[in-house]
PDB file of C-alpha atoms in Angstrom:
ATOM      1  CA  UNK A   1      27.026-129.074  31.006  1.00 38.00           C
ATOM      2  CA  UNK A   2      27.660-132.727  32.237  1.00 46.00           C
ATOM      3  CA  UNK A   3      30.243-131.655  34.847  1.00 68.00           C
ATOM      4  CA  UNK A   4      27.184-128.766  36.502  1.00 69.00           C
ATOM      5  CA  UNK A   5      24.064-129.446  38.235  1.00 72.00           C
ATOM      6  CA  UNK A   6      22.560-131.700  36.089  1.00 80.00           C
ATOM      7  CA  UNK A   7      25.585-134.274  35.727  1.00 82.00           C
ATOM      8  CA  UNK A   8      25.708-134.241  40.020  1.00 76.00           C
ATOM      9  CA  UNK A   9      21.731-134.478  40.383  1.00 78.00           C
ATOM     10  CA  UNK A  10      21.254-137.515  37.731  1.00 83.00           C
ATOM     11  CA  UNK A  11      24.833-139.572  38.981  1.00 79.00           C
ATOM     12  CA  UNK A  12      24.083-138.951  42.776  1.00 76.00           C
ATOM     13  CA  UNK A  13      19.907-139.455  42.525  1.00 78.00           C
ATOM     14  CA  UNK A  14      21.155-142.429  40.208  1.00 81.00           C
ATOM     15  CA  UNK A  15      23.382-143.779  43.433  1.00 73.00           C
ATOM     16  CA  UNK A  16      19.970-142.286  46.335  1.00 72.00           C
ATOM     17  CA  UNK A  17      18.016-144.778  44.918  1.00 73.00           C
ATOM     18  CA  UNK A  18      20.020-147.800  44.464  1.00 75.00           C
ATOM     19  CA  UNK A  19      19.317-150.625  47.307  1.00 76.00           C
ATOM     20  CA  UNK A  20      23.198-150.930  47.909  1.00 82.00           C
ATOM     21  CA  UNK A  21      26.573-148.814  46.604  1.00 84.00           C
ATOM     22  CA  UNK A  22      27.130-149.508  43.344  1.00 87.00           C
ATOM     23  CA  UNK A  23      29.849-152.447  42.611  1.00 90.00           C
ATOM     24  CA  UNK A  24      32.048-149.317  40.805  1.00 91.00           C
ATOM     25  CA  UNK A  25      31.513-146.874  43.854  1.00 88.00           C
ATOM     26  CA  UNK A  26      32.768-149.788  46.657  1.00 91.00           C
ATOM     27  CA  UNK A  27      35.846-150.748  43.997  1.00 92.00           C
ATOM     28  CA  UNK A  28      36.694-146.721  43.696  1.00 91.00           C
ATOM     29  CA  UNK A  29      36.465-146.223  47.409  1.00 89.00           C
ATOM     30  CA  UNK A  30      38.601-149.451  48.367  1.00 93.00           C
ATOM     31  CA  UNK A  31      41.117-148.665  45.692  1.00 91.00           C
ATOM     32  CA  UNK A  32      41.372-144.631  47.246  1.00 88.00           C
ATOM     33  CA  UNK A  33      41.203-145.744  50.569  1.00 90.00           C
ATOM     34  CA  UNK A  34      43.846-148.042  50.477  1.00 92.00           C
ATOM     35  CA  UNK A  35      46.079-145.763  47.756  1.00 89.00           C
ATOM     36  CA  UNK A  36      46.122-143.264  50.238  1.00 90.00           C
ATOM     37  CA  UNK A  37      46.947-145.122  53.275  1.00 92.00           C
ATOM     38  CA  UNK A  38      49.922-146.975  51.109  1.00 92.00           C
ATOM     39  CA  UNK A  39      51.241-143.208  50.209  1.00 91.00           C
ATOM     40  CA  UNK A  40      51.073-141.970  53.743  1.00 93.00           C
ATOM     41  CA  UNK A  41      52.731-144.830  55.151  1.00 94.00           C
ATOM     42  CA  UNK A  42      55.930-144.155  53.418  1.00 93.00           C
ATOM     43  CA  UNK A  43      57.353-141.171  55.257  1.00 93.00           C
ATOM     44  CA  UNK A  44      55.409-141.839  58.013  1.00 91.00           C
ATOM     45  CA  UNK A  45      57.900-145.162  58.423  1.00 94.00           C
ATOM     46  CA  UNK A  46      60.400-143.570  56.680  1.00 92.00           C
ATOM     47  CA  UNK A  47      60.446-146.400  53.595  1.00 93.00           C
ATOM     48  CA  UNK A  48      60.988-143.249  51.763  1.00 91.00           C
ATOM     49  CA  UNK A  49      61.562-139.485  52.853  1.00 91.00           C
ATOM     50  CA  UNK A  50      63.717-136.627  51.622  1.00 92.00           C
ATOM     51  CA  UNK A  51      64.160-134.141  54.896  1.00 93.00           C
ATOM     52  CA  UNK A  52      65.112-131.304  53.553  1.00 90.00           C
ATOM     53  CA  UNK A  53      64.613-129.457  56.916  1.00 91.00           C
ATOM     54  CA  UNK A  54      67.239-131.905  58.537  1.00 91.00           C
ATOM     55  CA  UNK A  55      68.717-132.728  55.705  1.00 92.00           C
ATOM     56  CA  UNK A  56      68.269-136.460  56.786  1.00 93.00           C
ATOM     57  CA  UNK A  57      66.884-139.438  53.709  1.00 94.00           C
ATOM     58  CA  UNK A  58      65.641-142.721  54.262  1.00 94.00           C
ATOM     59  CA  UNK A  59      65.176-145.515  52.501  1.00 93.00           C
ATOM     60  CA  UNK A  60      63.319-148.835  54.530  1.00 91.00           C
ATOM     61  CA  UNK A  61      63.918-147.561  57.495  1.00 92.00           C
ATOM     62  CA  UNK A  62      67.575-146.739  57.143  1.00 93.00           C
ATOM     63  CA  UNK A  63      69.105-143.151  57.177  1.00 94.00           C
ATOM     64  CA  UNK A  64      71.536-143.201  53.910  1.00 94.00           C
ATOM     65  CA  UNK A  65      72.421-140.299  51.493  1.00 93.00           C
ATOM     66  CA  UNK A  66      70.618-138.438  49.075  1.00 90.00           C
ATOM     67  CA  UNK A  67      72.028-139.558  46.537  1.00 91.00           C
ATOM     68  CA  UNK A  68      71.346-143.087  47.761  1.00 91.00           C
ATOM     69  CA  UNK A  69      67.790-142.410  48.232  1.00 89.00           C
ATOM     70  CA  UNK A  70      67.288-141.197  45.310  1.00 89.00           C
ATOM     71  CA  UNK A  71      68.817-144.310  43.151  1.00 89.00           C
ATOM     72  CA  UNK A  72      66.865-146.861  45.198  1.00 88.00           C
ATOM     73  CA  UNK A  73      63.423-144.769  44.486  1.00 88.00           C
ATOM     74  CA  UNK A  74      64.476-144.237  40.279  1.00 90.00           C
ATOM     75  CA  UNK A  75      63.742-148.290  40.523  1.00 88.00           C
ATOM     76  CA  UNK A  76      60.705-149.021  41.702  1.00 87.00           C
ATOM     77  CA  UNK A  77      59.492-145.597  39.922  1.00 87.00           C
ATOM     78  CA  UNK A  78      60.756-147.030  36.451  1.00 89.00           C
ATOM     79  CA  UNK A  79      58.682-150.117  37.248  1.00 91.00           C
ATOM     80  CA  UNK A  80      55.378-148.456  38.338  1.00 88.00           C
ATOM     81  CA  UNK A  81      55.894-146.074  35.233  1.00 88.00           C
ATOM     82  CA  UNK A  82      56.615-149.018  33.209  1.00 91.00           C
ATOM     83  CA  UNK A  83      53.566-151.160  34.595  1.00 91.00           C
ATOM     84  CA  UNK A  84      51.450-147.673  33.710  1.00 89.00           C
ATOM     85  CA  UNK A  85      52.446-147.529  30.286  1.00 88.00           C
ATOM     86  CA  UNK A  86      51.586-150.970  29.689  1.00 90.00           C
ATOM     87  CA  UNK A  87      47.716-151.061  31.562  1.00 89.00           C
ATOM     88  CA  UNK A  88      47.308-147.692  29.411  1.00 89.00           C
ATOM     89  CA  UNK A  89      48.065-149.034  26.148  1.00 88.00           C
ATOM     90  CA  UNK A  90      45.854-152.631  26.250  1.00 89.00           C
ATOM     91  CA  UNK A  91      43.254-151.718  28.705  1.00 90.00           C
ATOM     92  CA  UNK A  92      42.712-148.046  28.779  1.00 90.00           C
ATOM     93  CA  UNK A  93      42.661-145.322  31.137  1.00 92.00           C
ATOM     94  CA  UNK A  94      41.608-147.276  34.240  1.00 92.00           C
ATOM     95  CA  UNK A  95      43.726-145.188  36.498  1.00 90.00           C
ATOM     96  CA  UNK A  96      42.259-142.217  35.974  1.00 91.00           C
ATOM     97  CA  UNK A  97      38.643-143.724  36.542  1.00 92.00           C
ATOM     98  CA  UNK A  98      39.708-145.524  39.804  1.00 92.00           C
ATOM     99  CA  UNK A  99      42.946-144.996  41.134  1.00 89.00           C
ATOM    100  CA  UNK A 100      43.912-140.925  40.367  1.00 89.00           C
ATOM    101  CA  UNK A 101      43.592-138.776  43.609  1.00 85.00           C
ATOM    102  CA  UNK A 102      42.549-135.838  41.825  1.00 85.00           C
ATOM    103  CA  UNK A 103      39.694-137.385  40.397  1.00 87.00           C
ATOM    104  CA  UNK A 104      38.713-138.987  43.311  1.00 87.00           C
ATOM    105  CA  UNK A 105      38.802-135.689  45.061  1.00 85.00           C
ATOM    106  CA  UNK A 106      36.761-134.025  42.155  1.00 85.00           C
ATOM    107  CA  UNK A 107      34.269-136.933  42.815  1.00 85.00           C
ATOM    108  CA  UNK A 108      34.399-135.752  46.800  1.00 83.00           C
ATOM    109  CA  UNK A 109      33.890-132.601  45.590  1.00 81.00           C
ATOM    110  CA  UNK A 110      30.915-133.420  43.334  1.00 81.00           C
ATOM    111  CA  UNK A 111      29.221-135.427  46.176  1.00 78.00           C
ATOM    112  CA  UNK A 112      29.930-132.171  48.699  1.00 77.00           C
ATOM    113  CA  UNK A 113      28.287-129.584  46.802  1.00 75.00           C
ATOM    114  CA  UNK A 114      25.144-131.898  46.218  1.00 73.00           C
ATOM    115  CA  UNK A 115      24.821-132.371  49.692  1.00 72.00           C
ATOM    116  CA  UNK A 116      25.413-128.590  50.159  1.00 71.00           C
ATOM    117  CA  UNK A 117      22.266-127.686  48.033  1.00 69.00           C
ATOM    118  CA  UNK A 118      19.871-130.289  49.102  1.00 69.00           C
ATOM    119  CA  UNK A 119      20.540-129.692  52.637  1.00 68.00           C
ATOM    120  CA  UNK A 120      20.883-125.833  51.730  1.00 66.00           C
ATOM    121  CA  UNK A 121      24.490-125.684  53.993  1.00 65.00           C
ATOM    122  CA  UNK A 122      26.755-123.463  51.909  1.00 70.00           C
ATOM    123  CA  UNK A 123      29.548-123.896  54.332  1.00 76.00           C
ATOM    124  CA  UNK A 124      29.603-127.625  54.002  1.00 74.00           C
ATOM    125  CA  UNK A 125      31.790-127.886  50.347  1.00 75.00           C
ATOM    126  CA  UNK A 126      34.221-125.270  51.228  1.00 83.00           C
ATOM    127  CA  UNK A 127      34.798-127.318  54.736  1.00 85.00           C
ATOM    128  CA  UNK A 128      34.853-131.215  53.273  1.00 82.00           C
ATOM    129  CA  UNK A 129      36.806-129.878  50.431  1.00 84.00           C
ATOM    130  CA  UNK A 130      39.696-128.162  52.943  1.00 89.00           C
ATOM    131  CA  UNK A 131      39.765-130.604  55.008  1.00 90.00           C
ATOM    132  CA  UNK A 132      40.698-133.368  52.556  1.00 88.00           C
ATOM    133  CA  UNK A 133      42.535-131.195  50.617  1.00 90.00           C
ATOM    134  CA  UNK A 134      44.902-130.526  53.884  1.00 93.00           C
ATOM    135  CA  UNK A 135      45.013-134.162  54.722  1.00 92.00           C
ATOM    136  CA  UNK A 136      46.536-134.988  51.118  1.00 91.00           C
ATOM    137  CA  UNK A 137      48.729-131.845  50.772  1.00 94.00           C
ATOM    138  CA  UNK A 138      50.306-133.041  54.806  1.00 94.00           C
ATOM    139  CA  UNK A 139      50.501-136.390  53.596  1.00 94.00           C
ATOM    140  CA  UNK A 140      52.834-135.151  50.083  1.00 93.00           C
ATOM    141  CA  UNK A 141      54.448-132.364  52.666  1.00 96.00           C
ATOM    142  CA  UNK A 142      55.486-135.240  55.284  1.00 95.00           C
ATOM    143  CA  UNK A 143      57.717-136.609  51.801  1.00 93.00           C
ATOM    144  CA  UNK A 144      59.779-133.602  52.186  1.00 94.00           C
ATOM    145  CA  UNK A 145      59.325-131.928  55.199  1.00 95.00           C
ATOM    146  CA  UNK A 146      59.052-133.922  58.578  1.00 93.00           C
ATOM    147  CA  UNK A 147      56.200-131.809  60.486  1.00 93.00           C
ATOM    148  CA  UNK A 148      58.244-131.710  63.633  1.00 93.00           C
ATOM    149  CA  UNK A 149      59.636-128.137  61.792  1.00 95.00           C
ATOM    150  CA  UNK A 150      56.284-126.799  63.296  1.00 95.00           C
ATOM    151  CA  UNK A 151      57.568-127.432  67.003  1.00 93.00           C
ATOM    152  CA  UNK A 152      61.145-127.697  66.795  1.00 93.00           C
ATOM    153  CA  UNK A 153      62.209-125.334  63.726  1.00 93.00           C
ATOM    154  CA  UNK A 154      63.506-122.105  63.682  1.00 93.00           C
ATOM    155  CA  UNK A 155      61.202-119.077  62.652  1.00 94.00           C
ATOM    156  CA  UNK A 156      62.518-119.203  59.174  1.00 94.00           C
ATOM    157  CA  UNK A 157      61.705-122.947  58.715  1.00 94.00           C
ATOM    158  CA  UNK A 158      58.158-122.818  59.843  1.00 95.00           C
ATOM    159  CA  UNK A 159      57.439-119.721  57.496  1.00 96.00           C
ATOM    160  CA  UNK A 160      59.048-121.784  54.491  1.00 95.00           C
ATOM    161  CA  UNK A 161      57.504-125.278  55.886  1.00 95.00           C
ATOM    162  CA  UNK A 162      53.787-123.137  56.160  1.00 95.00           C
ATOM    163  CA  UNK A 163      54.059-121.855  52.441  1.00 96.00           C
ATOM    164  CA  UNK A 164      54.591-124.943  51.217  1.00 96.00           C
ATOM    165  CA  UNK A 165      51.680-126.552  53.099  1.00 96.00           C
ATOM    166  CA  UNK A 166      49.448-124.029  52.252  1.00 96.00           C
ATOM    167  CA  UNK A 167      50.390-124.805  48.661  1.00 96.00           C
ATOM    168  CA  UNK A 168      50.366-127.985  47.898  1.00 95.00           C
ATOM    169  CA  UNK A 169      47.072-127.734  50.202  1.00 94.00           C
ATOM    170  CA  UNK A 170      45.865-124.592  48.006  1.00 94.00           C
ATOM    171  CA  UNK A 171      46.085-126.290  45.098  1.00 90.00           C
ATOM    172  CA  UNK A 172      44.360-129.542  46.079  1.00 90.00           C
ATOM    173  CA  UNK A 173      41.654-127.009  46.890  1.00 90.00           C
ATOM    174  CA  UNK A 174      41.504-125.263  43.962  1.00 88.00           C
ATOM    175  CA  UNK A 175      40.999-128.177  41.849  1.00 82.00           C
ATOM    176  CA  UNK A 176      38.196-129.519  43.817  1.00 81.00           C
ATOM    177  CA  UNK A 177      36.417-126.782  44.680  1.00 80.00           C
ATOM    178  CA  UNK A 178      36.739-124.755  41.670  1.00 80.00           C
ATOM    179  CA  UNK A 179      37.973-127.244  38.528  1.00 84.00           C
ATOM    180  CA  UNK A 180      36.760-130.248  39.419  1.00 84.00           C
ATOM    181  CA  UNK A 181      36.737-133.161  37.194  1.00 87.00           C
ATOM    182  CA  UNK A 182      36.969-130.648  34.316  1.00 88.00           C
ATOM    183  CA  UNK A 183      40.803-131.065  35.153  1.00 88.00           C
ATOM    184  CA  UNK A 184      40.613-134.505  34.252  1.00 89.00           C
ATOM    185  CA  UNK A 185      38.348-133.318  30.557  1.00 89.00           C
ATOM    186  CA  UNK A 186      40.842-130.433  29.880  1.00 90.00           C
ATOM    187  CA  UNK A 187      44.002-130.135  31.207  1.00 88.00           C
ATOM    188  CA  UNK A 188      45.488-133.188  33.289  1.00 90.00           C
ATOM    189  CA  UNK A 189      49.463-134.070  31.647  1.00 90.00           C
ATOM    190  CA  UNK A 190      49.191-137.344  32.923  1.00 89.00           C
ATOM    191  CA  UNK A 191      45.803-137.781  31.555  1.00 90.00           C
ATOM    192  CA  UNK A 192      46.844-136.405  28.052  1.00 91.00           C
ATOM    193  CA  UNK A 193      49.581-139.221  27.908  1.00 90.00           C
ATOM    194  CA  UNK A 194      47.564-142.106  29.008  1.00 91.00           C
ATOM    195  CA  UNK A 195      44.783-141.162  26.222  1.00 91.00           C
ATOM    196  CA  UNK A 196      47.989-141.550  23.266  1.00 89.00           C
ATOM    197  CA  UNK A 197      48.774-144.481  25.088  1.00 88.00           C
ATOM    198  CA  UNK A 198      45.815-145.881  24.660  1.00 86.00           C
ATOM    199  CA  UNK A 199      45.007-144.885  21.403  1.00 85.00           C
ATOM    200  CA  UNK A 200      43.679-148.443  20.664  1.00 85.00           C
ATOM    201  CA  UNK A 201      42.627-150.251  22.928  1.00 86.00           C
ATOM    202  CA  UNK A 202      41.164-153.996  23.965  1.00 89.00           C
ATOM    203  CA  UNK A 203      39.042-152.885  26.512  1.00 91.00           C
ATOM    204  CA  UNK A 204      36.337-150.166  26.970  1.00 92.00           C
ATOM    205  CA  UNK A 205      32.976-149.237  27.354  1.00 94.00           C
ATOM    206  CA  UNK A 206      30.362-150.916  25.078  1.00 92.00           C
ATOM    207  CA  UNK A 207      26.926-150.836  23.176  1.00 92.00           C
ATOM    208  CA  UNK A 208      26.516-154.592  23.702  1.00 88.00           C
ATOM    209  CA  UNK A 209      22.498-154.365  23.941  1.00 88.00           C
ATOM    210  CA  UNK A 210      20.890-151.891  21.704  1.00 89.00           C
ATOM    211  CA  UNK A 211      17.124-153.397  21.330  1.00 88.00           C
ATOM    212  CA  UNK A 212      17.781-152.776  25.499  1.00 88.00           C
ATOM    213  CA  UNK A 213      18.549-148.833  25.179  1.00 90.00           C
ATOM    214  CA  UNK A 214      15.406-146.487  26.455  1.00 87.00           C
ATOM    215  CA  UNK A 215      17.035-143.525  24.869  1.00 89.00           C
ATOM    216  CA  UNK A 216      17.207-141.825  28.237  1.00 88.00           C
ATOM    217  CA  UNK A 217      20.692-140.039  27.522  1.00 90.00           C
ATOM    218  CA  UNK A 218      21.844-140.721  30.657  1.00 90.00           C
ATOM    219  CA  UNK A 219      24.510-142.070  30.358  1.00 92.00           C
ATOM    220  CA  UNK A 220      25.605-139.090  27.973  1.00 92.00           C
ATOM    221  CA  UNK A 221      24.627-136.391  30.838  1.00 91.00           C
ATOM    222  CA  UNK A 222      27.032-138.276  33.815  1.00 92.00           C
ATOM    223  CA  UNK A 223      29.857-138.369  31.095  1.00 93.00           C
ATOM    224  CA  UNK A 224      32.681-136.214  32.663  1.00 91.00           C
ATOM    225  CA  UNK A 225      34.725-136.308  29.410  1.00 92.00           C
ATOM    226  CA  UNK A 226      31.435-135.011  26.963  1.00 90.00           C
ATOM    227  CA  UNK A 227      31.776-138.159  25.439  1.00 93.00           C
ATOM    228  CA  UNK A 228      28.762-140.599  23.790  1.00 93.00           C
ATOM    229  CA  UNK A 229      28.971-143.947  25.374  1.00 94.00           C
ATOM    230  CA  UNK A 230      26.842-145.381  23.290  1.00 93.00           C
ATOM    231  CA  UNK A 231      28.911-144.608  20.178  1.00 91.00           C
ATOM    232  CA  UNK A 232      32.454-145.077  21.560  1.00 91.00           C
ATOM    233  CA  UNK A 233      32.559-147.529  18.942  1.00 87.00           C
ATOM    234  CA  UNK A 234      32.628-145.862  15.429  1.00 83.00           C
ATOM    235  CA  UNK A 235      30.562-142.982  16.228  1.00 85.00           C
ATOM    236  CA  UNK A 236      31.966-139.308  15.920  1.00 86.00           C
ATOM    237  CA  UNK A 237      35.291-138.545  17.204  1.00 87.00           C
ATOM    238  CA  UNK A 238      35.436-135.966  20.468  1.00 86.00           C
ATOM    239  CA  UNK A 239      36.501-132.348  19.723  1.00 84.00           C
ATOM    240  CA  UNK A 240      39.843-131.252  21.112  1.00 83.00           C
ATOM    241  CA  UNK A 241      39.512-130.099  24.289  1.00 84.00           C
ATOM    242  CA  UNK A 242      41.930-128.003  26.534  1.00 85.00           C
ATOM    243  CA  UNK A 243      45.193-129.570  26.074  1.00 88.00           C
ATOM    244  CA  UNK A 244      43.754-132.756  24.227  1.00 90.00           C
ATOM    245  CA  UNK A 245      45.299-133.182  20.790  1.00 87.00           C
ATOM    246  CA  UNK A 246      42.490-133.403  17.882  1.00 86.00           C
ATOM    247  CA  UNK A 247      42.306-136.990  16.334  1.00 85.00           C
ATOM    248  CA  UNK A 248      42.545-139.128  19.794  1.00 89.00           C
ATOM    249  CA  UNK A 249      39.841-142.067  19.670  1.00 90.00           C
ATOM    250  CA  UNK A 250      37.070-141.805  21.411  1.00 92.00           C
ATOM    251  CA  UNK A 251      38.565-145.247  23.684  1.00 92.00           C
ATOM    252  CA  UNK A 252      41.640-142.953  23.911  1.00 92.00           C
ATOM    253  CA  UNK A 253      39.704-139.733  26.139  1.00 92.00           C
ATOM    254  CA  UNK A 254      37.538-142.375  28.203  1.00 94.00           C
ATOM    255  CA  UNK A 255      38.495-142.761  31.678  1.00 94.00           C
ATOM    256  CA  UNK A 256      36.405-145.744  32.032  1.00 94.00           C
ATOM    257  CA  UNK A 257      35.180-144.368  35.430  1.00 92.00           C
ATOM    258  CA  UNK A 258      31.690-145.937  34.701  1.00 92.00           C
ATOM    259  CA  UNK A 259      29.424-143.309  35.105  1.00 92.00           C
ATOM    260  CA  UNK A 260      27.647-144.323  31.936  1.00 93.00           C
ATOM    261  CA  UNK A 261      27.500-147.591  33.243  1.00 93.00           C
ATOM    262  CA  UNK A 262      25.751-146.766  36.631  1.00 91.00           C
ATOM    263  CA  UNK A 263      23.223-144.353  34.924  1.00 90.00           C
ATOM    264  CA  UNK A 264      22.429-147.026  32.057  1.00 90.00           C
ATOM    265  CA  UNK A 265      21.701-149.559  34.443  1.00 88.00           C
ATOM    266  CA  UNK A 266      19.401-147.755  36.833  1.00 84.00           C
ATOM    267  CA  UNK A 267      17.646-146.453  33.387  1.00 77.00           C
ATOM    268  CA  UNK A 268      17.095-149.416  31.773  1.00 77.00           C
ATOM    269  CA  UNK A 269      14.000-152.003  32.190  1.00 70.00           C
ATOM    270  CA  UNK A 270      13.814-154.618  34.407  1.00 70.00           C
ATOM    271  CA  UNK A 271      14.600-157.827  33.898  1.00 67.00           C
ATOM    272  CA  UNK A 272      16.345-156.467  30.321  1.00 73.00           C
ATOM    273  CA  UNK A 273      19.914-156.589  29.583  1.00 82.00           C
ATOM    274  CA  UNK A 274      22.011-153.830  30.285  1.00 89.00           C
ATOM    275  CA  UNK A 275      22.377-151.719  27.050  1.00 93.00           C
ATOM    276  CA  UNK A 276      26.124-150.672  28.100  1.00 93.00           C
ATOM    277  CA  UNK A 277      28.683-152.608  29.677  1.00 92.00           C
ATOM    278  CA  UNK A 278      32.604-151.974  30.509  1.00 93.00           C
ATOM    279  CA  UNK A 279      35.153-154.767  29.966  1.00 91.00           C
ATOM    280  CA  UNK A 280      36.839-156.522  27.010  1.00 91.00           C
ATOM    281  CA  UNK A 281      35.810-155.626  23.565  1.00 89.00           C
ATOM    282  CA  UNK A 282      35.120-157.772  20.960  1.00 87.00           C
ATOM    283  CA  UNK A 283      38.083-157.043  17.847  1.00 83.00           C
ATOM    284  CA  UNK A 284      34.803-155.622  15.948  1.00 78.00           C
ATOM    285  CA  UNK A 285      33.532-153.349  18.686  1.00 78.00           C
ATOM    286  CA  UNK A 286      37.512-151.457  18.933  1.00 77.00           C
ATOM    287  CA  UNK A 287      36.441-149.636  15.889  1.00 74.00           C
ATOM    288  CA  UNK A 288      38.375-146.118  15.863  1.00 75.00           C
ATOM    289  CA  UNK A 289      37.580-144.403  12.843  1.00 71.00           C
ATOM    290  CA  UNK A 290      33.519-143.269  12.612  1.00 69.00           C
ATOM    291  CA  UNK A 291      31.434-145.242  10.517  1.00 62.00           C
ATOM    292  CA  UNK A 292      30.746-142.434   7.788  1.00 58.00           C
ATOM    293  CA  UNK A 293      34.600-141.831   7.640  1.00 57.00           C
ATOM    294  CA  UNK A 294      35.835-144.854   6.678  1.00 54.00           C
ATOM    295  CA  UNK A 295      37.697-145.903   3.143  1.00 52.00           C
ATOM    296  CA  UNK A 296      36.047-147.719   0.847  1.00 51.00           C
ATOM    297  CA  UNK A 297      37.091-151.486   0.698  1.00 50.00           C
TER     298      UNK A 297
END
């Protein structure tokens, strides 16, 4: 339900009638923006690029061998991995709310097939969705593949260069078009890792305000994990879902994309405090285990 029709027509009338982008929208779009434009910039200057067509690898600039290339990406790989594991497991699953490319394409997705039905263009999700899905699969093909092999290589290397295109491409498409940011609820590996991570964590969304709360359940219909953001803190624990283990906190499957956040503050009154709020948590609002199931003291 919150990932259909009603989850895209209460976030995206939510964002119609706000004066200005919300501050969460403008720090999601910066952070894509300039994610993507990092990524592409590495084959396109060669600071990193396995040719397998030539057979040629670079590494800043400089042509060196494979096995070369290879030990001076392991590096800054172990460090970006390392720097994951540690935002995961004290602040939560930020990355996925604001830095993943596949959610941010399921969001791009979302905001296409809104626009499709109120304008009544079927053609126009299909089309924003290829497009963007080509420009990311190029940009992960250029890693690989230097897209001169379309002009220059042989009829064999074109045919293998094309299928892997229209793969990674495919796929892209797939996901947005058809999965959406039910990937992200169900089935993402990376996801699933980052929610163990942070198991526990120091920061997360919050019921700071209750007397503030109009009980307008937003906030629970924008959720894309089908979680409660008022009760993140001791409430019922999420069922498993997809490949989600059972027993994960409720902290642990938030993406902290701020969806709940958005919708609570467009429903809430004026000149009232905000009922939710994202940042760092009190130690007494990290509560994992749901009020009713605690031990006695």
């Amino acid at each position: 339900m919150p990932l259909g029709i009603k989850r895209s027509k209460a976030l995206y009338g939510i964002l119609h009638h706000l004066s200005h982008p919300h501050r969460y929208t403008i720090a999601r779009w910066v952070v894509g923006i300039a994610f993507t434009l990092g990524v592409a910039a590495l084959p396109l200057t060669n600071t990193l690029r396995f040719d397998l067509w030539r057979g040629e690898y670079y590494w800043l600039g400089k042509q060196v061998e494979i096995v070369d290339a290879a030990k001076h990406f392991a590096f800054p790989f172990l460090a970006v991995n390392v720097a994951i594991v540690l935002i995961s497991r004290f602040f939560g699953r930020y990355l996925c709310g604001f830095v993943c490319p596949v959610g941010a394409l399921a969001r791009i997705g979302e905001w296409a097939r809104y626009a499709e039905r109120k304008r009544r263009q079927r053609i126009l999700a299909p089309i924003v969705s290829a497009t963007i899905s080509l420009l990311l699969g190029g940009i992960a093909f250029s890693f690989w593949v230097n897209p001169l092999v379309f002009l220059d290589g042989s009829t064999q290397a074109r045919l293998l260069s094309g299928a892997l295109l229209l793969a990674l491409s495919g796929g892209l498409f797939i996901i947005v078009q058809g999965v959406g940011l039910r990937f992200c609820r169900d089935f993402c590996p990376s996801g699933i890792y980052f929610a163990i991570l942070g198991h526990e964590t120091m920061n997360g969304i919050q019921f700071a305000h209750k007397d503030a709360c109009t009980e307008c359940l937003l906030c629970e219909t924008v959720c894309p994990m089908d979680l409660a953001p008022r009760y993140m803190s001791g409430g019922p624990l999420r069922d498993s879902r997809g490949f989600y283990p059972e027993g994960l906190s409720n902290f642990a499957n938030c993406i902290r994309c701020g969806d709940c956040v958005i919708a609570c503050e467009a429903g809430s009154k004026k000149n009232m405090e905000t009922p939710l709020c994202m940042g760092f948590l009190p130690k007494e609002a990290r509560r994992i285990k749901p009020i009713q199931e605690e031990e006695p003291t």
